[in-house]
Structures are given as C-alpha cells and as structure tokens.
Tab-separated table of C-alpha atoms in Angstrom:
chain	number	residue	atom	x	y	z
A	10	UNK	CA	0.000	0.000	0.000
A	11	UNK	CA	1.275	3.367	-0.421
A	12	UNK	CA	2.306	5.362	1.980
A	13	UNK	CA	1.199	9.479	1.867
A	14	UNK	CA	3.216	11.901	3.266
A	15	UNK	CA	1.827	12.729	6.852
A	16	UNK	CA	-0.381	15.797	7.351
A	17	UNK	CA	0.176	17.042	10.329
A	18	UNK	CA	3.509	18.267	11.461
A	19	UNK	CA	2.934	17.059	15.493
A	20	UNK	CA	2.266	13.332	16.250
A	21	UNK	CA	-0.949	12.675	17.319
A	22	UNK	CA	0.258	11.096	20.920
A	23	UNK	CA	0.456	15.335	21.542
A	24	UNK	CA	-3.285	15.648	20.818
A	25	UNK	CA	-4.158	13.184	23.699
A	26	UNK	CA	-2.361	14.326	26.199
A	27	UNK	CA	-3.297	18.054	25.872
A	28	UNK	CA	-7.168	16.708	25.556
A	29	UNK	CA	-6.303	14.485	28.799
A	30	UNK	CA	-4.644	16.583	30.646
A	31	UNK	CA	-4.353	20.190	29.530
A	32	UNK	CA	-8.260	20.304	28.774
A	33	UNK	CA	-9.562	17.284	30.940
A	34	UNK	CA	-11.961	15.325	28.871
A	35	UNK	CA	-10.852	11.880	29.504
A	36	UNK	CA	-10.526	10.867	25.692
A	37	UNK	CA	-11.220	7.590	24.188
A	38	UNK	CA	-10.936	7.738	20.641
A	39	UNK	CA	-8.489	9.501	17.889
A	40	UNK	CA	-10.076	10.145	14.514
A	41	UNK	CA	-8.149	12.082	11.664
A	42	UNK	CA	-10.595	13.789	9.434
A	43	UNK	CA	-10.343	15.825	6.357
A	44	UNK	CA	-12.990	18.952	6.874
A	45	UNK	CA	-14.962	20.357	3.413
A	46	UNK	CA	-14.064	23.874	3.329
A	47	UNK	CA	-15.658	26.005	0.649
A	48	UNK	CA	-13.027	27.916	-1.522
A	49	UNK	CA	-14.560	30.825	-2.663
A	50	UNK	CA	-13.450	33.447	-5.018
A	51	UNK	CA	-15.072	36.869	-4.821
A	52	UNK	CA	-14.903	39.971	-6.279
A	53	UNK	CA	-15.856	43.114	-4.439
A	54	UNK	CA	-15.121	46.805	-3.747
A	55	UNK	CA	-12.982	46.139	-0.726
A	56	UNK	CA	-12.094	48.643	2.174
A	57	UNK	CA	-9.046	47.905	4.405
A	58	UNK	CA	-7.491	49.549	7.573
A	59	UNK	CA	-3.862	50.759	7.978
A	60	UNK	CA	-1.845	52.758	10.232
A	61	UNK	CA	-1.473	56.377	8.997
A	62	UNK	CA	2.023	57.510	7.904
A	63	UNK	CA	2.798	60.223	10.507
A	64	UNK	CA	2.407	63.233	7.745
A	65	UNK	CA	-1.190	61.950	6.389
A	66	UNK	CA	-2.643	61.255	9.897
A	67	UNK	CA	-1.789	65.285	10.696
A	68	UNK	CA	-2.442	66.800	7.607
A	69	UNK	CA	-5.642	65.273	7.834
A	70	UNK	CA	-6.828	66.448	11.087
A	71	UNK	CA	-5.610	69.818	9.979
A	72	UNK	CA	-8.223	69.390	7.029
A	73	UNK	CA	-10.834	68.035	9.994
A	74	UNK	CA	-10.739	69.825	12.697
A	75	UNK	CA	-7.951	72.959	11.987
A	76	UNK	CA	-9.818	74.633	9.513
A	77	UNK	CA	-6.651	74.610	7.242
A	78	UNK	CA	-8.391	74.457	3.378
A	79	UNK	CA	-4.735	74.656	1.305
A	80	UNK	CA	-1.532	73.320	1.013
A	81	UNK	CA	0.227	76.762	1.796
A	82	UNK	CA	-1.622	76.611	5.047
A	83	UNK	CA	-1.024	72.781	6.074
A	84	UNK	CA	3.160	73.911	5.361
A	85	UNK	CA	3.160	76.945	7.271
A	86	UNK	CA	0.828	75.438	10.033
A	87	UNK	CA	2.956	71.961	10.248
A	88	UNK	CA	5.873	73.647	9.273
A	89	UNK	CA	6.497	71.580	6.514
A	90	UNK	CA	8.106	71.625	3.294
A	91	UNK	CA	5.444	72.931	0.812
A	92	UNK	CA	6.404	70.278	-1.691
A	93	UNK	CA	6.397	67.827	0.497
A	94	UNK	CA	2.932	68.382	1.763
A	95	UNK	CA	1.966	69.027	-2.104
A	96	UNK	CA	3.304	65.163	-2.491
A	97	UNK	CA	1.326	63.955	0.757
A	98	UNK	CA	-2.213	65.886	-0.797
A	99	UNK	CA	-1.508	63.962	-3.843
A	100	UNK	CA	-1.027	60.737	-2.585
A	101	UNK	CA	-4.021	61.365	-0.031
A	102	UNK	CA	-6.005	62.357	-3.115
A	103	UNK	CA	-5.071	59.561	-5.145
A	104	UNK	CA	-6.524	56.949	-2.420
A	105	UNK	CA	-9.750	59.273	-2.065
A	106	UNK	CA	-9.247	60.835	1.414
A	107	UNK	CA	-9.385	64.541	-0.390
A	108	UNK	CA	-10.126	66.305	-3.559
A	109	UNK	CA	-8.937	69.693	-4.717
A	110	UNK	CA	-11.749	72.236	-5.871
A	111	UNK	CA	-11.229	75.317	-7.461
A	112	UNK	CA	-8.768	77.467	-6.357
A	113	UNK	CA	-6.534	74.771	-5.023
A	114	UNK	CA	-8.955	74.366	-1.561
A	115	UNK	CA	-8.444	71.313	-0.061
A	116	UNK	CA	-11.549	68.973	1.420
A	117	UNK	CA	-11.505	65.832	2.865
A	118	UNK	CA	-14.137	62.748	1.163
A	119	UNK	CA	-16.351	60.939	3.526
A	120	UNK	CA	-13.804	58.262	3.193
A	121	UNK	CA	-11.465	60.597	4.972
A	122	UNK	CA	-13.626	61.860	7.174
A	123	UNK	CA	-13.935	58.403	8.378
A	124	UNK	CA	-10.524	57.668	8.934
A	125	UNK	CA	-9.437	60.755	11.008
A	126	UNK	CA	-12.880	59.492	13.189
A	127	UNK	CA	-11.733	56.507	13.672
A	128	UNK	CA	-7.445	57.061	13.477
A	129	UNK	CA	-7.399	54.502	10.851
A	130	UNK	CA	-6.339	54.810	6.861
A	131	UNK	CA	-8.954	53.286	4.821
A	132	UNK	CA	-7.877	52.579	1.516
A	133	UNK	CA	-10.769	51.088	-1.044
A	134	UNK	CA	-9.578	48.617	-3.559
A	135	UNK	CA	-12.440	48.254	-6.688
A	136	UNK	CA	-13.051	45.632	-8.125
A	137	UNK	CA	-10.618	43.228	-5.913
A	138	UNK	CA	-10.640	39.364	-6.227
A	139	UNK	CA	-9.409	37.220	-3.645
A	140	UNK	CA	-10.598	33.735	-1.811
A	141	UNK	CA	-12.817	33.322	1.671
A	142	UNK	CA	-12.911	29.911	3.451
A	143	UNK	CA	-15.954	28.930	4.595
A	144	UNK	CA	-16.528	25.009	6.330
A	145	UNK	CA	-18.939	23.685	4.396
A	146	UNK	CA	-20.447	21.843	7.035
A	147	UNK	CA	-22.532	25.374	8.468
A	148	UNK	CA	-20.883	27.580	6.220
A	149	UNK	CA	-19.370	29.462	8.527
A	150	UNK	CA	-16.162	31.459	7.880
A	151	UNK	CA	-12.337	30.356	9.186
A	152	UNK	CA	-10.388	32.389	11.127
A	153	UNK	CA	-7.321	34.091	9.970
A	154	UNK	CA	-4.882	31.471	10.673
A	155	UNK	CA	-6.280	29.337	8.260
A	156	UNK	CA	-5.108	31.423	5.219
A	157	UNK	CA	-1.577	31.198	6.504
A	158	UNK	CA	-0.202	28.524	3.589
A	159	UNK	CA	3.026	27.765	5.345
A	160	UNK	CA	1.363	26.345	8.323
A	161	UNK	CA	-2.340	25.872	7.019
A	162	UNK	CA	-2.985	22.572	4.104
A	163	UNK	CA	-6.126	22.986	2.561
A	164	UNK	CA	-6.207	19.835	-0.096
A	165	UNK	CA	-7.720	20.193	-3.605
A	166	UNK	CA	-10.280	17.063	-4.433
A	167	UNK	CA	-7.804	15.869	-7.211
A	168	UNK	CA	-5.330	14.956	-4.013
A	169	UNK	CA	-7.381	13.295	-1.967
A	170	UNK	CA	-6.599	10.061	-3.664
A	171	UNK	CA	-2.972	9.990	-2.685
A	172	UNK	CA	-3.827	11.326	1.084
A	173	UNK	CA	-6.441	8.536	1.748
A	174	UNK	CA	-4.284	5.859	0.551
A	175	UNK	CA	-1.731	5.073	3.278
A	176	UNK	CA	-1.169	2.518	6.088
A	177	UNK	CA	-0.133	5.483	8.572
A	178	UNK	CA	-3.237	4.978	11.882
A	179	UNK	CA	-5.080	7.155	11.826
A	180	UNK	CA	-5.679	7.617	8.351
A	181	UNK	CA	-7.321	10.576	7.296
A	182	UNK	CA	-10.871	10.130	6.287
A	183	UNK	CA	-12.525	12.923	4.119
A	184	UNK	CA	-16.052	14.309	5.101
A	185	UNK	CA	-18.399	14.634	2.322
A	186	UNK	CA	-19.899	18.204	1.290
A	187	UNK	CA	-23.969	17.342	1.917
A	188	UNK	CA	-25.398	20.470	-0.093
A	189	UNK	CA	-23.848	23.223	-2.360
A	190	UNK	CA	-22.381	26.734	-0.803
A	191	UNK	CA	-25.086	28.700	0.733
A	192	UNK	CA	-24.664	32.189	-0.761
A	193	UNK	CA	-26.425	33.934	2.035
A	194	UNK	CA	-23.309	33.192	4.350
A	195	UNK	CA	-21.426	36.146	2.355
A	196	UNK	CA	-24.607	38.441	2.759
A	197	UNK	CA	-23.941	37.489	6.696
A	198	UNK	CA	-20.058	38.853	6.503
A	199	UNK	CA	-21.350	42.095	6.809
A	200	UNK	CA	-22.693	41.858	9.935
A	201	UNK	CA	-19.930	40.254	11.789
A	202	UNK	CA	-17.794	42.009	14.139
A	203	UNK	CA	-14.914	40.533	14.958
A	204	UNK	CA	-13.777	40.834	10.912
A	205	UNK	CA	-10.099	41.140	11.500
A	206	UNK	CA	-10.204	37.632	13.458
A	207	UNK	CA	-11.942	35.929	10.273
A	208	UNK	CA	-9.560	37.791	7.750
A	209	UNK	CA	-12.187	39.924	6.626
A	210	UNK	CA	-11.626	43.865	5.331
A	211	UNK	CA	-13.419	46.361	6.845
A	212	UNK	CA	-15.893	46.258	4.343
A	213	UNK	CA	-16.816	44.143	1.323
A	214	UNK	CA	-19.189	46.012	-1.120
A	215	UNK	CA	-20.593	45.257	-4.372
A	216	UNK	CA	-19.589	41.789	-3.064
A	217	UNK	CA	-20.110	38.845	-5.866
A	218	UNK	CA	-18.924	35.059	-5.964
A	219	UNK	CA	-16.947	33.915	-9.115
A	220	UNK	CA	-16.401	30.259	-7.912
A	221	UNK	CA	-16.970	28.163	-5.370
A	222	UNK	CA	-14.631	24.655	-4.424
A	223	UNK	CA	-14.716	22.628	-2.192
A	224	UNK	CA	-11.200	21.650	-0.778
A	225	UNK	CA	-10.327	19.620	2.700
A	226	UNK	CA	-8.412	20.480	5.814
A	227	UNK	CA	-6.753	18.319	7.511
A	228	UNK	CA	-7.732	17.754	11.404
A	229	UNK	CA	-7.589	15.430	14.353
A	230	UNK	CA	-9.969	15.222	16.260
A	231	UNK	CA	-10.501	13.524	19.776
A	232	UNK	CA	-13.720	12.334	21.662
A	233	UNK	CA	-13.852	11.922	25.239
A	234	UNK	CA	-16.353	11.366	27.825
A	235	UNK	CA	-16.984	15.235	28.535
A	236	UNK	CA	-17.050	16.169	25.129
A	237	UNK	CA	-14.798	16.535	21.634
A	238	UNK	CA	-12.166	18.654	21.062
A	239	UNK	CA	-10.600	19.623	17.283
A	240	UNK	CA	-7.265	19.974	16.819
A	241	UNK	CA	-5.880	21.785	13.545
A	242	UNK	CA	-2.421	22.339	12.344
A	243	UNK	CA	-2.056	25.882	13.125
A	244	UNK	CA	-1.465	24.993	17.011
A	245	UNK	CA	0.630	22.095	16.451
A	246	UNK	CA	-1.362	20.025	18.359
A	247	UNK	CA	-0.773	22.386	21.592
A	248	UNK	CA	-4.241	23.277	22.114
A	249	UNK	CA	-7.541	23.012	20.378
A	250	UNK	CA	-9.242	25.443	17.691
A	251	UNK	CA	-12.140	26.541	19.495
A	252	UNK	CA	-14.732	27.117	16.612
A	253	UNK	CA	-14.005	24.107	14.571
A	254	UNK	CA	-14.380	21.899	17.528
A	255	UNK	CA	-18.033	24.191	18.385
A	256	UNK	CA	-18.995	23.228	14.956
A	257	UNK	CA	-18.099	19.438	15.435
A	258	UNK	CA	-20.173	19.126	18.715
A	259	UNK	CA	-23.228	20.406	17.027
A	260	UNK	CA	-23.244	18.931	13.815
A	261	UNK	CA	-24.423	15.814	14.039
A	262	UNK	CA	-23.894	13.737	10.867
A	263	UNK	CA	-20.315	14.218	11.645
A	264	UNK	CA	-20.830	12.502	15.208
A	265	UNK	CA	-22.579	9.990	13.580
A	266	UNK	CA	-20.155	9.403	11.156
A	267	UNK	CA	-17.284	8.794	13.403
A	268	UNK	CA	-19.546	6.730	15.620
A	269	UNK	CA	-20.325	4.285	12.827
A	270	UNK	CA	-16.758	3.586	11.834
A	271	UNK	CA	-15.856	0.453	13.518
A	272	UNK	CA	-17.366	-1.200	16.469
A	273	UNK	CA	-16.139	-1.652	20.059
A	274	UNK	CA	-14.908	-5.336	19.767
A	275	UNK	CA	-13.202	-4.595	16.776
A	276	UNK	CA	-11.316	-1.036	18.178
A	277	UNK	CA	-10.114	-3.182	21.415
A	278	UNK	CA	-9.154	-6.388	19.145
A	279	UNK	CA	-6.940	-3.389	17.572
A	280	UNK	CA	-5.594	-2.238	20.045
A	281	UNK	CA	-4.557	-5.198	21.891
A	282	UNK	CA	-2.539	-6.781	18.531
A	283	UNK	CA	-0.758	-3.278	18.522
A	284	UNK	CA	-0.042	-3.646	22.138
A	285	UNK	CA	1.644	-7.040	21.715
A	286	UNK	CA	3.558	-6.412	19.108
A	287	UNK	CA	4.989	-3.180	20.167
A	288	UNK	CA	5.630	-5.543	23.800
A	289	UNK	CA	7.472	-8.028	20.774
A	290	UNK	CA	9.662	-5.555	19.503
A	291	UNK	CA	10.529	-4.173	22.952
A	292	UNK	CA	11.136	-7.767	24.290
A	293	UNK	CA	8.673	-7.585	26.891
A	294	UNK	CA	6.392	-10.337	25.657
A	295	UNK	CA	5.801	-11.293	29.120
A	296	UNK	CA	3.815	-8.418	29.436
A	297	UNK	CA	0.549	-8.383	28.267
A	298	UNK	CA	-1.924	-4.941	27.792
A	299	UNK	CA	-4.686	-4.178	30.353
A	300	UNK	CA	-8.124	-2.474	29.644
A	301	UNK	CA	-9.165	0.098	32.590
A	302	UNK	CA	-11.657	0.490	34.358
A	303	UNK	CA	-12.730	3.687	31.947
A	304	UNK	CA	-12.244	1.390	28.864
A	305	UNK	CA	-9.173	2.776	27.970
A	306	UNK	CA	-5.668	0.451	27.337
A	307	UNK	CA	-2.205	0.219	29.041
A	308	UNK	CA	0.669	-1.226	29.643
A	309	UNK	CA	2.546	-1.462	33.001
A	310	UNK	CA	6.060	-2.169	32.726
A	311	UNK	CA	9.075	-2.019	35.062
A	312	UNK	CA	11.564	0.086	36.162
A	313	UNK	CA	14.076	-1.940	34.310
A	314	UNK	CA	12.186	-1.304	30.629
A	315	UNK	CA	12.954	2.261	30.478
A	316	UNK	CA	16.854	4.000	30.368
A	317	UNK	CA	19.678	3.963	27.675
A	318	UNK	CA	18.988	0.021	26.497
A	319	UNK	CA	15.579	0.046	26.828
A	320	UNK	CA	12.329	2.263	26.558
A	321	UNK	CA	13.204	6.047	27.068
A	322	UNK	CA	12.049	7.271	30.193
A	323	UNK	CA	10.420	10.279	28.417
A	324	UNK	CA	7.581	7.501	27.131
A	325	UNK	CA	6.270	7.177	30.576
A	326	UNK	CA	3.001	8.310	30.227
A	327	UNK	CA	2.424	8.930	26.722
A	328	UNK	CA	0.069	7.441	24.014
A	329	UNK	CA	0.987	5.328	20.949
A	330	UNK	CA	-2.125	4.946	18.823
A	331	UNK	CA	-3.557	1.328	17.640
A	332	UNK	CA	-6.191	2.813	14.786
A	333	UNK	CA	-8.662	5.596	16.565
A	334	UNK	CA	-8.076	4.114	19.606
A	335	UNK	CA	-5.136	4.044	21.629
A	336	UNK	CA	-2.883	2.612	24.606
A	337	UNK	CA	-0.790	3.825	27.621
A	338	UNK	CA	2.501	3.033	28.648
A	339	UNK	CA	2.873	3.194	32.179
A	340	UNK	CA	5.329	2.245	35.328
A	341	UNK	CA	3.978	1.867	38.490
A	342	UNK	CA	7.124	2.764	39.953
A	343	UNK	CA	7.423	6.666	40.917
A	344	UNK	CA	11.538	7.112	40.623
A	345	UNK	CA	11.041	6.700	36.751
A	346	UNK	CA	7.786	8.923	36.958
A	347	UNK	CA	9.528	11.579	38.622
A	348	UNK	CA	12.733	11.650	36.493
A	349	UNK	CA	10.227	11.271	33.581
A	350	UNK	CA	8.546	14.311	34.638
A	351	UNK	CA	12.480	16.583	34.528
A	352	UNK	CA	13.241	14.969	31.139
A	353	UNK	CA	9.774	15.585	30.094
A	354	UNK	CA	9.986	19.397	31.316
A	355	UNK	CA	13.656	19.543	29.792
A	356	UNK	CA	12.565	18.800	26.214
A	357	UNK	CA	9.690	21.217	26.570
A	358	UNK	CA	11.847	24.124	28.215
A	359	UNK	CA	15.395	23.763	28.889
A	360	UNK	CA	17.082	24.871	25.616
A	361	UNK	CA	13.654	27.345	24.775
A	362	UNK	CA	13.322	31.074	25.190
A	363	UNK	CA	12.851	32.146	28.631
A	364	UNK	CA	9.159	30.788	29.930
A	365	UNK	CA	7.588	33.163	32.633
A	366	UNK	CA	7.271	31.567	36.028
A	367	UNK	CA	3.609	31.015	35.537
A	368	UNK	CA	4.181	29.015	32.384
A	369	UNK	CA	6.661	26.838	33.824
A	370	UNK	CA	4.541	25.798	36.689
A	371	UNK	CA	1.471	25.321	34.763
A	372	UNK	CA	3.468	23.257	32.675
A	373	UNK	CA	4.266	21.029	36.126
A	374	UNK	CA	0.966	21.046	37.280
A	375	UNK	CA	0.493	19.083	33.704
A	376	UNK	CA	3.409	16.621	33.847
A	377	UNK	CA	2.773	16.285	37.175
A	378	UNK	CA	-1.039	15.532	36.642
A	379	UNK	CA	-0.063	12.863	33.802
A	380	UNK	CA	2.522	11.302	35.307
A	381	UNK	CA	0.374	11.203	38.585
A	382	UNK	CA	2.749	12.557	41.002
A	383	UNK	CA	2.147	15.202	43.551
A	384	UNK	CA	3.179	19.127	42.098
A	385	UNK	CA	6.852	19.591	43.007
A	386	UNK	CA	8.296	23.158	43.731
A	387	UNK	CA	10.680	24.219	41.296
A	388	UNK	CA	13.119	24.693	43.761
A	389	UNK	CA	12.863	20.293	44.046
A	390	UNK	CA	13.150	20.350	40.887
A	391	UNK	CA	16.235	22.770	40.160
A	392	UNK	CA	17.823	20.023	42.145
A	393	UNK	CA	16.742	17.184	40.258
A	394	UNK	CA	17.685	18.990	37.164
A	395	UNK	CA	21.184	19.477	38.514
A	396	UNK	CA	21.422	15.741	39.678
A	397	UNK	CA	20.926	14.529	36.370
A	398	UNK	CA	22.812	16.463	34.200
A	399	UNK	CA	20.137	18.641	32.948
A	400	UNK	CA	22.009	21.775	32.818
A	401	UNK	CA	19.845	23.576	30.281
A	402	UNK	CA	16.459	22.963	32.978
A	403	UNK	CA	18.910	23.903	35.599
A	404	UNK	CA	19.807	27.205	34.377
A	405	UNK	CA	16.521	28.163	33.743
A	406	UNK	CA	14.510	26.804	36.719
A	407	UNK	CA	17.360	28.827	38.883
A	408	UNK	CA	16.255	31.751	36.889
A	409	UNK	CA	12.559	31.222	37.811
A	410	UNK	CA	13.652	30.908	41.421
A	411	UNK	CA	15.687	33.734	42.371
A	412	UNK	CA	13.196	35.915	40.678
C-alpha cells in the first residue's frame, strides 16, 4: 500500500495528552478527518485599515478639525516643506481621502472623514478578487490562521486520492460536502464584528462570488467522555481550535459518522494486537496490555524497561495509537515517573526562550497531573535537574527561582 506523506507536522500522541490533561476530557478515541471547506473566489469593492504615515494622519486632522483648506496653510501650520505636503495631498487624493476644488482648496471625502474618526487609513480597492474559506459543514467562515499557507494545508479534491491511501493509523478520512455553498453566508459577513479575526476587510461592497470549491483540511480530532475537542495544524497540536471543535459538537452527521466507523470489539481487538507487538519488539512479551476500568488500554512495565537500552524514560506516560483508539505506557514505579517528569519538562523548556514563572509551573501542574505525582516546587526540581545532568532545565529553573 502506499504510503502518503503525513499531514500534520505534530504526532498525534500530543493531541491526547493536551485533551487528557491540559483540557480534561478523559478521551477515548483519535479520529483524523479531512474537513470540506468552501473555496470561494469573490470579487468586491474592498475597504481595508492601515496605520497612517505620521504626515497623512496630521495633515488630515488639519483638514478636519484645523480649519486649514490649502496646502500653503497645512506647510506653514505643520511647518512643513510645501512640496512635500503638495506630495502627501496627492497621494491622499489619489486613495480618495481629499479632492482639490477650485482654487486649489483642499476637502476631505467621507472616506477621509472616516478615517481621522476613527485614526485609521482606509484605503478602497475596486473591483478586488481574492478567496474566503468557509466550512462547508454550516458555512461558517475560518479564522485568519487558516489562510496562513506555510502552516495551514487545505487539499484540492484531485489529491485526496494519494492522502487517503496510506497505512499510517489514523488515516485521514474525508467528510463529504452534503449540499452546495449557501450564498447567504457572504450576505452574513457584513454583519460580523470581529472581521479582523476571520480575515475579513473592513468592508466588502458590491460583493459577488466567481467560484466556489470545495477543498479539505486536515484535522484530528478527539472524543472523550466530557465532550470533543478539534485539533488543527495551526497549534501544532498544543491546544484546540475553538470554533471548529463548536462546529463538530453540534453537527451531528459528523458525530454519527465517526460513531459508525468500527465497532467496540473490533477497536479493542486493535488495540490489543498493537499492544503485543509493540511488547514483541521491545522484548517484553511477558507483558501483556490491560483495559481500565474507563475502557481505555495500558501497559505497566518495570523500572528496568525504560533508560539507555531500553524504553526512554520520556515515554512514561504517553500514548501510541492502535487505529482511533489508543494505549498507555505506564510504570507503576514513581523514581522513573519523577525523572520522567524533569526529562519531560527539559525537552519542553530547557534549551527554549525564557518561559515566565507562571508558564513553567502550569506546565508542572500538567506533567505532574499525567505522570500522577504530587506538584513539586521548582526549587525540588532545580535540584533534580542538577542531579541529572540537565544543565539547560537547571539554568533556567534557577532563573525562575531567584526571581
């Protein structure tokens, strides 16, 4: 079978344990979806915002509110350069914020008006084409992040083909478009407020659709037993998008979709034949994977598994998935928990930009919650770090300490 290039730049394991322990839902099951997102192209008169250049943003409240009608008068007010205010009133006209009438008096447009009102440069662009993304399950709009193409993969239909065919668990499963693009949700742009968080100009008028395509983003998301959380790529898998996983909870088709795929007996027959054989290439065959009481999987190992020949100790806690479902590796044993909790906070801080002292311990609270070990204060754990040769954590827990 052919294998597609993965997706998502973050492993899914980091999903799970911010949904089990930064967000506290308790999840049981991993799906990796591929959202319909309406492309759209449009073409409308188009107003945007943008910080004033320092000469503009005076010369126009001279025309506002300084009763100053000429160049000659904005130079000898400002004392300016008169042909370098006759270049500003140029450019100002050319963007519509003034006109010149007869006799070279000077008057701002409504459009100017505006913008000394509100301390912002509108500029209109006619005529402008450009592309909205809308999920096509409400058709509701995305938020800005999801136009960002370095970090953001929204998949034509004609490569959905090559994505679906791989023997990577999860693999992504595409979610079909039900009905075509409801026009109305561009009528409802215009009412939104928050624009700038949805990528939207201040204004869209004249507003028409040339073409509307349906294209796929990739997403993982988790359920749990208080609820589902989506995770896109934009975080990295650090923390959930907030609207897409709204939309998810209330749309039910999609709920029922990702209830349907495979039954109970056949997710925990899964999981337990990835359980062994990861065991098998570990050499622990003598260990064999227990269901909790919450239906969940693990395995328990010994000290002995983890260090330099073995397991590494950072794996203490984590996930490895087995299809949309999942098992635990564990240790009983607190010594390896607790020096899997410094290694676990060295890889996540010790060679990273200075965290505040509020991160770092909320970051503890975490490994300490996963790893099931009472909070330690970071003086404890400057100590540890120093034990163990983790001179990078060291440094920077001593910082957070002596502050």
């Amino acid at each position: 079978m052919t294998t597609a290039p993965r997706l998502m730049n973050f492993p899914e394991e980091r999903v799970l344990e911010d949904a089990a322990f930064g967000q506290g839902i308790e999840p049981t099951r991993l799906y990796a979806l591929l959202l319909p997102v309406w492309q759209v192209e449009i073409r409308a008169d188009v107003t945007e915002g943008e910080d004033f250049f320092l000469i503009d943003r005076f010369l126009e409240r001279g025309l506002r509110h300084g009763a100053l009608h000429t160049v000659d008068e904005l130079a000898m007010f400002f004392a300016l350069d008169q042909a370098l205010v006759a270049q500003a009133v140029r450019f100002l006209a050319a963007i519509g914020h003034l006109r010149e009438e007869t006799g070279g008096r000077l008057s701002l447009t409504p459009l100017g008006q505006r913008s000394v009102d509100d301390d912002i440069r509108y500029v209109v662009t006619r005529q402008d084409r450009r592309k909205l993304y809308f999920e096509a399950l409400n058709c509701t709009p995305l938020t800005r992040v999801h136009y960002d193409e370095e970090v953001v993969t929204l998949l034509p239909a004609h490569e959905l083909a090559r994505v679906t065919r791989s023997d990577h668990y999860p693999r992504f499963t595409p979610i079909t478009v039900a009905s075509g693009f409801d026009r109305s949700a561009l009528d409802r742009l215009k009412d939104r407020k928050d624009r700038a968080r949805f990528n939207l100009p201040v204004a869209l008028d004249a507003l028409e659709s040339l073409e509307e395509t349906v294209v796929h983003l990739p997403v993982y998301v988790v359920r749990g037993r208080k609820g589902l959380l989506v995770y896109g790529q934009a975080e990295a898998g650090t923390a959930p998008d907030p609207e897409l996983s709204e939309l998810c909870t209330r749309t039910p088709e999609l709920i029922n979709a990702l209830d349907n795929e495979e039954t109970g007996e056949e997710a925990d027959e899964r999981v337990m034949r990835s359980a062994r054989r990861w065991l098998r290439e570990q050499g622990l065959d003598s260990v064999a994977p227990e269901q909790d009481d919450d239906g969940t999987w693990s395995v328990s190992l010994p000290a002995s598994a983890f260090g330099e020949e073995g397991i590494p100790v950072s794996r203490i806690g984590s996930y490895r998935m087995a299809g949309s479902r999942f098992f635990r590796v564990w240790c009983p044993e607190e010594t390896p928990r607790k020096l899997a909790l410094l290694v676990r906070l060295d890889q996540r801080m010790g060679s990273r930009r200075k965290v505040t002292r509020q991160e770092a311990e909320e970051l503890v609270t975490r490994l300490a919650r996963q790893l099931r070990l009472e909070v330690p204060e970071l003086s404890r754990l400057r100590a540890g770090a120093e034990k163990t040769g983790l001179s990078g954590l060291e440094a920077q827990l001593a910082r957070l300490v002596s502050e």
